[in-house]
Amino acid sequence: MFDVAVFGSLFLTLFVIMDPPGITPIFLALTAGRPAKVQKRMAWQAATVAFGVITVFGICGRQILDYLHITTPALMIAGGLLLLLIALDLLTGKSEEPKQTKDVNVALVPLGMPLLAGPGAIVSVILAVQRADTFAAQTSVWCAIAAIHVVLWLVMRNSLHIIRVIKDGGVVLVTRLAGMMLSALAVQQIINGITQVITKH
């Protein structure tokens, strides 16, 4: 009823792609200055949104992409461009928005998608679901998806303790570092998408 190899393979793949330790500074940068209760809610929202997006694409992702005539490289390049815009905001300190919209948007975009539920994770899940040809394999795939999102939620929720230690000055430093990391990640994603386009032609 359960395939440990399938579970382990997909869990490790998603762990590397979604990178729970690497998301910590970005989460801290995007949620700094908010009450602890709001930050905890945003950690939950981001993990829930990511899980929802991954689930939808796991169930009918291939049909969605085929219907819209979207290729995997196009998805990667679009995600990379969106991340690059957010990274530039973090680097320049121009990420101020009205409080209400900011609370909602940061949990949904960029945290939920495309940072957590990005093109890499979406494509990995689509392929894993397609390859899982037995009930045990399907169960293992969905357990791995659920497990990685629980890990992401726990990491983001517990990263709030770091804010209390580093104070405001540390948060500014973390924000700039997160911007650098995110911009590099975005550029790499765009390069990967372009490379796939070139190799296919």
Short mmCIF file of N, CA and C in Angstrom, two decimals, residues 61-168:
data_model
loop_
_atom_site.label_atom_id
_atom_site.label_comp_id
_atom_site.label_asym_id
_atom_site.label_seq_id
_atom_site.Cartn_x
_atom_site.Cartn_y
_atom_site.Cartn_z
N GLY A 61 -2.33 18.90 -14.32
CA GLY A 61 -1.32 19.83 -14.82
C GLY A 61 -0.99 19.67 -16.28
N ARG A 62 -0.81 18.44 -16.71
CA ARG A 62 -0.46 18.19 -18.11
C ARG A 62 -1.56 18.68 -19.05
N GLN A 63 -2.82 18.44 -18.66
CA GLN A 63 -3.95 18.89 -19.48
C GLN A 63 -4.02 20.42 -19.54
N ILE A 64 -3.75 21.08 -18.39
CA ILE A 64 -3.78 22.55 -18.34
C ILE A 64 -2.73 23.13 -19.28
N LEU A 65 -1.49 22.62 -19.17
CA LEU A 65 -0.39 23.14 -19.99
C LEU A 65 -0.63 22.87 -21.47
N ASP A 66 -1.13 21.66 -21.78
CA ASP A 66 -1.41 21.33 -23.19
C ASP A 66 -2.53 22.19 -23.76
N TYR A 67 -3.58 22.40 -22.95
CA TYR A 67 -4.73 23.19 -23.41
C TYR A 67 -4.32 24.63 -23.72
N LEU A 68 -3.46 25.19 -22.87
CA LEU A 68 -3.01 26.57 -23.06
C LEU A 68 -1.79 26.68 -23.98
N HIS A 69 -1.31 25.53 -24.46
CA HIS A 69 -0.13 25.47 -25.33
C HIS A 69 1.09 26.10 -24.65
N ILE A 70 1.24 25.80 -23.35
CA ILE A 70 2.38 26.32 -22.58
C ILE A 70 3.42 25.21 -22.44
N THR A 71 4.65 25.51 -22.82
CA THR A 71 5.73 24.54 -22.68
C THR A 71 6.39 24.71 -21.30
N THR A 72 7.11 23.69 -20.88
CA THR A 72 7.83 23.75 -19.61
C THR A 72 8.84 24.90 -19.58
N PRO A 73 9.65 25.11 -20.64
CA PRO A 73 10.59 26.24 -20.63
C PRO A 73 9.89 27.60 -20.47
N ALA A 74 8.72 27.75 -21.10
CA ALA A 74 7.97 29.01 -20.98
C ALA A 74 7.55 29.24 -19.53
N LEU A 75 7.12 28.17 -18.87
CA LEU A 75 6.74 28.25 -17.46
C LEU A 75 7.94 28.65 -16.60
N MET A 76 9.10 28.10 -16.91
CA MET A 76 10.32 28.40 -16.15
C MET A 76 10.75 29.86 -16.34
N ILE A 77 10.71 30.33 -17.59
CA ILE A 77 11.13 31.71 -17.88
C ILE A 77 10.18 32.71 -17.23
N ALA A 78 8.86 32.45 -17.32
CA ALA A 78 7.87 33.34 -16.71
C ALA A 78 8.05 33.41 -15.19
N GLY A 79 8.26 32.25 -14.58
CA GLY A 79 8.49 32.20 -13.13
C GLY A 79 9.75 32.93 -12.75
N GLY A 80 10.79 32.78 -13.56
CA GLY A 80 12.07 33.46 -13.30
C GLY A 80 11.94 34.97 -13.38
N LEU A 81 11.20 35.45 -14.37
CA LEU A 81 11.00 36.91 -14.52
C LEU A 81 10.23 37.49 -13.33
N LEU A 82 9.21 36.76 -12.88
CA LEU A 82 8.42 37.21 -11.73
C LEU A 82 9.29 37.28 -10.47
N LEU A 83 10.11 36.25 -10.26
CA LEU A 83 11.01 36.23 -9.11
C LEU A 83 12.03 37.36 -9.20
N LEU A 84 12.50 37.67 -10.40
CA LEU A 84 13.49 38.73 -10.59
C LEU A 84 12.92 40.09 -10.19
N LEU A 85 11.67 40.35 -10.53
CA LEU A 85 11.03 41.61 -10.15
C LEU A 85 10.94 41.74 -8.64
N ILE A 86 10.59 40.64 -7.96
CA ILE A 86 10.48 40.65 -6.50
C ILE A 86 11.85 40.83 -5.87
N ALA A 87 12.86 40.17 -6.45
CA ALA A 87 14.24 40.28 -5.95
C ALA A 87 14.74 41.72 -6.04
N LEU A 88 14.43 42.40 -7.14
CA LEU A 88 14.86 43.79 -7.31
C LEU A 88 14.21 44.70 -6.26
N ASP A 89 12.95 44.42 -5.92
CA ASP A 89 12.28 45.17 -4.86
C ASP A 89 12.98 44.98 -3.52
N LEU A 90 13.37 43.74 -3.23
CA LEU A 90 14.06 43.46 -1.96
C LEU A 90 15.42 44.13 -1.92
N LEU A 91 16.13 44.13 -3.04
CA LEU A 91 17.47 44.73 -3.10
C LEU A 91 17.44 46.24 -2.97
N THR A 92 16.42 46.87 -3.55
CA THR A 92 16.36 48.33 -3.54
C THR A 92 15.52 48.87 -2.39
N GLY A 93 14.85 47.97 -1.66
CA GLY A 93 14.04 48.42 -0.53
C GLY A 93 12.75 49.09 -0.95
N LYS A 94 12.27 48.80 -2.17
CA LYS A 94 11.05 49.44 -2.67
C LYS A 94 9.85 48.50 -2.61
N SER A 95 9.82 47.66 -1.59
CA SER A 95 8.74 46.68 -1.51
C SER A 95 7.59 47.14 -0.62
N GLU A 96 7.52 48.45 -0.34
CA GLU A 96 6.45 48.96 0.52
C GLU A 96 5.13 49.00 -0.24
N GLU A 97 4.10 48.47 0.37
CA GLU A 97 2.75 48.50 -0.19
C GLU A 97 1.78 48.79 0.96
N PRO A 98 0.53 49.11 0.65
CA PRO A 98 -0.45 49.25 1.73
C PRO A 98 -0.50 47.97 2.56
N LYS A 99 -0.63 48.11 3.86
CA LYS A 99 -0.51 46.98 4.77
C LYS A 99 -1.48 45.84 4.44
N GLN A 100 -2.75 46.20 4.17
CA GLN A 100 -3.75 45.17 3.93
C GLN A 100 -3.39 44.28 2.74
N THR A 101 -3.08 44.91 1.60
CA THR A 101 -2.77 44.13 0.40
C THR A 101 -1.45 43.40 0.57
N LYS A 102 -0.53 44.02 1.29
CA LYS A 102 0.77 43.39 1.47
C LYS A 102 0.62 42.07 2.23
N ASP A 103 -0.22 42.07 3.28
CA ASP A 103 -0.43 40.86 4.08
C ASP A 103 -0.93 39.71 3.22
N VAL A 104 -1.83 40.00 2.31
CA VAL A 104 -2.39 38.95 1.47
C VAL A 104 -1.39 38.55 0.39
N ASN A 105 -0.87 39.53 -0.33
CA ASN A 105 -0.05 39.27 -1.51
C ASN A 105 1.24 38.51 -1.23
N VAL A 106 1.91 38.85 -0.12
CA VAL A 106 3.20 38.20 0.16
C VAL A 106 3.01 36.71 0.41
N ALA A 107 1.94 36.33 1.06
CA ALA A 107 1.69 34.90 1.32
C ALA A 107 1.33 34.17 0.03
N LEU A 108 0.60 34.85 -0.85
CA LEU A 108 0.18 34.22 -2.10
C LEU A 108 1.28 34.31 -3.16
N VAL A 109 1.73 35.54 -3.40
CA VAL A 109 2.81 35.82 -4.35
C VAL A 109 3.78 36.77 -3.65
N PRO A 110 5.05 36.46 -3.50
CA PRO A 110 5.76 35.36 -4.16
C PRO A 110 5.92 34.08 -3.34
N LEU A 111 5.52 34.09 -2.05
CA LEU A 111 5.83 32.93 -1.23
C LEU A 111 5.14 31.66 -1.71
N GLY A 112 3.80 31.68 -1.78
CA GLY A 112 3.08 30.48 -2.20
C GLY A 112 3.46 30.05 -3.60
N MET A 113 3.46 31.04 -4.50
CA MET A 113 3.84 30.80 -5.90
C MET A 113 4.45 32.09 -6.44
N PRO A 114 5.60 32.10 -7.06
CA PRO A 114 6.33 30.92 -7.58
C PRO A 114 7.50 30.45 -6.72
N LEU A 115 7.69 30.99 -5.50
CA LEU A 115 8.85 30.57 -4.71
C LEU A 115 8.75 29.11 -4.28
N LEU A 116 7.61 28.74 -3.68
CA LEU A 116 7.45 27.36 -3.23
C LEU A 116 6.91 26.49 -4.36
N ALA A 117 5.75 26.85 -4.88
CA ALA A 117 5.18 26.09 -6.00
C ALA A 117 5.65 26.70 -7.31
N GLY A 118 6.93 26.56 -7.57
CA GLY A 118 7.53 27.11 -8.79
C GLY A 118 7.48 26.10 -9.94
N PRO A 119 7.98 26.52 -11.10
CA PRO A 119 7.98 25.62 -12.27
C PRO A 119 8.68 24.29 -12.02
N GLY A 120 9.80 24.33 -11.32
CA GLY A 120 10.54 23.08 -11.05
C GLY A 120 9.72 22.09 -10.26
N ALA A 121 9.07 22.58 -9.19
CA ALA A 121 8.25 21.70 -8.35
C ALA A 121 7.04 21.21 -9.13
N ILE A 122 6.40 22.10 -9.88
CA ILE A 122 5.21 21.73 -10.65
C ILE A 122 5.53 20.63 -11.66
N VAL A 123 6.61 20.82 -12.42
CA VAL A 123 7.00 19.82 -13.43
C VAL A 123 7.36 18.49 -12.77
N SER A 124 8.08 18.53 -11.65
CA SER A 124 8.46 17.30 -10.94
C SER A 124 7.23 16.52 -10.49
N VAL A 125 6.24 17.24 -9.98
CA VAL A 125 5.02 16.59 -9.51
C VAL A 125 4.22 16.01 -10.67
N ILE A 126 4.10 16.77 -11.76
CA ILE A 126 3.38 16.27 -12.95
C ILE A 126 4.01 14.96 -13.42
N LEU A 127 5.34 14.92 -13.52
CA LEU A 127 6.03 13.72 -13.99
C LEU A 127 5.88 12.56 -13.00
N ALA A 128 5.97 12.86 -11.70
CA ALA A 128 5.85 11.82 -10.67
C ALA A 128 4.47 11.18 -10.69
N VAL A 129 3.43 12.01 -10.84
CA VAL A 129 2.06 11.50 -10.89
C VAL A 129 1.86 10.64 -12.14
N GLN A 130 2.42 11.07 -13.27
CA GLN A 130 2.29 10.30 -14.52
C GLN A 130 3.01 8.95 -14.42
N ARG A 131 4.15 8.93 -13.72
CA ARG A 131 4.94 7.70 -13.61
C ARG A 131 4.34 6.71 -12.60
N ALA A 132 3.56 7.23 -11.64
CA ALA A 132 3.00 6.37 -10.59
C ALA A 132 1.84 5.56 -11.16
N ASP A 133 2.12 4.31 -11.56
CA ASP A 133 1.12 3.51 -12.25
C ASP A 133 0.41 2.51 -11.35
N THR A 134 0.71 2.52 -10.05
CA THR A 134 0.00 1.64 -9.11
C THR A 134 -0.61 2.49 -8.00
N PHE A 135 -1.55 1.90 -7.26
CA PHE A 135 -2.19 2.62 -6.15
C PHE A 135 -1.16 2.99 -5.08
N ALA A 136 -0.25 2.03 -4.81
CA ALA A 136 0.79 2.27 -3.80
C ALA A 136 1.69 3.44 -4.20
N ALA A 137 2.06 3.48 -5.48
CA ALA A 137 2.92 4.57 -5.96
C ALA A 137 2.20 5.91 -5.88
N GLN A 138 0.91 5.94 -6.26
CA GLN A 138 0.12 7.17 -6.19
C GLN A 138 0.02 7.66 -4.74
N THR A 139 -0.25 6.73 -3.84
CA THR A 139 -0.33 7.07 -2.41
C THR A 139 0.98 7.67 -1.92
N SER A 140 2.09 7.06 -2.33
CA SER A 140 3.41 7.53 -1.92
C SER A 140 3.71 8.92 -2.47
N VAL A 141 3.31 9.17 -3.72
CA VAL A 141 3.52 10.48 -4.34
C VAL A 141 2.80 11.57 -3.56
N TRP A 142 1.52 11.33 -3.24
CA TRP A 142 0.72 12.36 -2.54
C TRP A 142 1.16 12.51 -1.09
N CYS A 143 1.65 11.45 -0.48
CA CYS A 143 2.19 11.54 0.89
C CYS A 143 3.46 12.39 0.89
N ALA A 144 4.30 12.22 -0.14
CA ALA A 144 5.54 13.00 -0.26
C ALA A 144 5.21 14.49 -0.45
N ILE A 145 4.20 14.77 -1.27
CA ILE A 145 3.79 16.16 -1.52
C ILE A 145 3.29 16.79 -0.22
N ALA A 146 2.45 16.05 0.52
CA ALA A 146 1.93 16.57 1.79
C ALA A 146 3.06 16.78 2.80
N ALA A 147 3.99 15.81 2.87
CA ALA A 147 5.08 15.87 3.85
C ALA A 147 5.99 17.08 3.63
N ILE A 148 6.34 17.38 2.38
CA ILE A 148 7.24 18.50 2.12
C ILE A 148 6.58 19.83 2.48
N HIS A 149 5.26 19.92 2.31
CA HIS A 149 4.57 21.16 2.65
C HIS A 149 4.45 21.34 4.17
N VAL A 150 4.34 20.24 4.90
CA VAL A 150 4.37 20.31 6.37
C VAL A 150 5.75 20.81 6.82
N VAL A 151 6.80 20.28 6.21
CA VAL A 151 8.17 20.71 6.53
C VAL A 151 8.34 22.21 6.24
N LEU A 152 7.86 22.65 5.07
CA LEU A 152 7.96 24.07 4.70
C LEU A 152 7.24 24.96 5.71
N TRP A 153 6.05 24.55 6.12
CA TRP A 153 5.28 25.34 7.08
C TRP A 153 6.02 25.43 8.43
N LEU A 154 6.56 24.29 8.90
CA LEU A 154 7.27 24.28 10.18
C LEU A 154 8.52 25.16 10.12
N VAL A 155 9.25 25.09 9.00
CA VAL A 155 10.47 25.89 8.85
C VAL A 155 10.14 27.38 8.86
N MET A 156 9.14 27.78 8.08
CA MET A 156 8.77 29.20 8.02
C MET A 156 8.24 29.69 9.37
N ARG A 157 7.43 28.88 10.00
CA ARG A 157 6.84 29.28 11.29
C ARG A 157 7.93 29.46 12.34
N ASN A 158 8.89 28.55 12.39
CA ASN A 158 9.95 28.62 13.40
C ASN A 158 11.03 29.64 13.06
N SER A 159 11.10 30.06 11.78
CA SER A 159 12.09 31.07 11.41
C SER A 159 11.76 32.42 12.02
N LEU A 160 10.52 32.58 12.52
CA LEU A 160 10.13 33.85 13.15
C LEU A 160 10.95 34.14 14.40
N HIS A 161 11.45 33.10 15.05
CA HIS A 161 12.28 33.31 16.24
C HIS A 161 13.56 34.05 15.89
N ILE A 162 14.03 33.88 14.65
CA ILE A 162 15.27 34.53 14.22
C ILE A 162 15.08 36.06 14.20
N ILE A 163 13.88 36.52 13.81
CA ILE A 163 13.62 37.96 13.75
C ILE A 163 13.82 38.60 15.12
N ARG A 164 13.37 37.91 16.17
CA ARG A 164 13.48 38.46 17.51
C ARG A 164 14.94 38.62 17.94
N VAL A 165 15.80 37.79 17.37
CA VAL A 165 17.23 37.82 17.74
C VAL A 165 17.97 38.89 16.95
N ILE A 166 17.71 39.00 15.64
CA ILE A 166 18.52 39.87 14.78
C ILE A 166 18.06 41.33 14.78
N LYS A 167 16.83 41.60 15.27
CA LYS A 167 16.30 42.98 15.35
C LYS A 167 16.18 43.64 13.98
N ASP A 168 15.89 44.95 13.98
CA ASP A 168 15.62 45.68 12.73
C ASP A 168 16.83 45.75 11.79
#
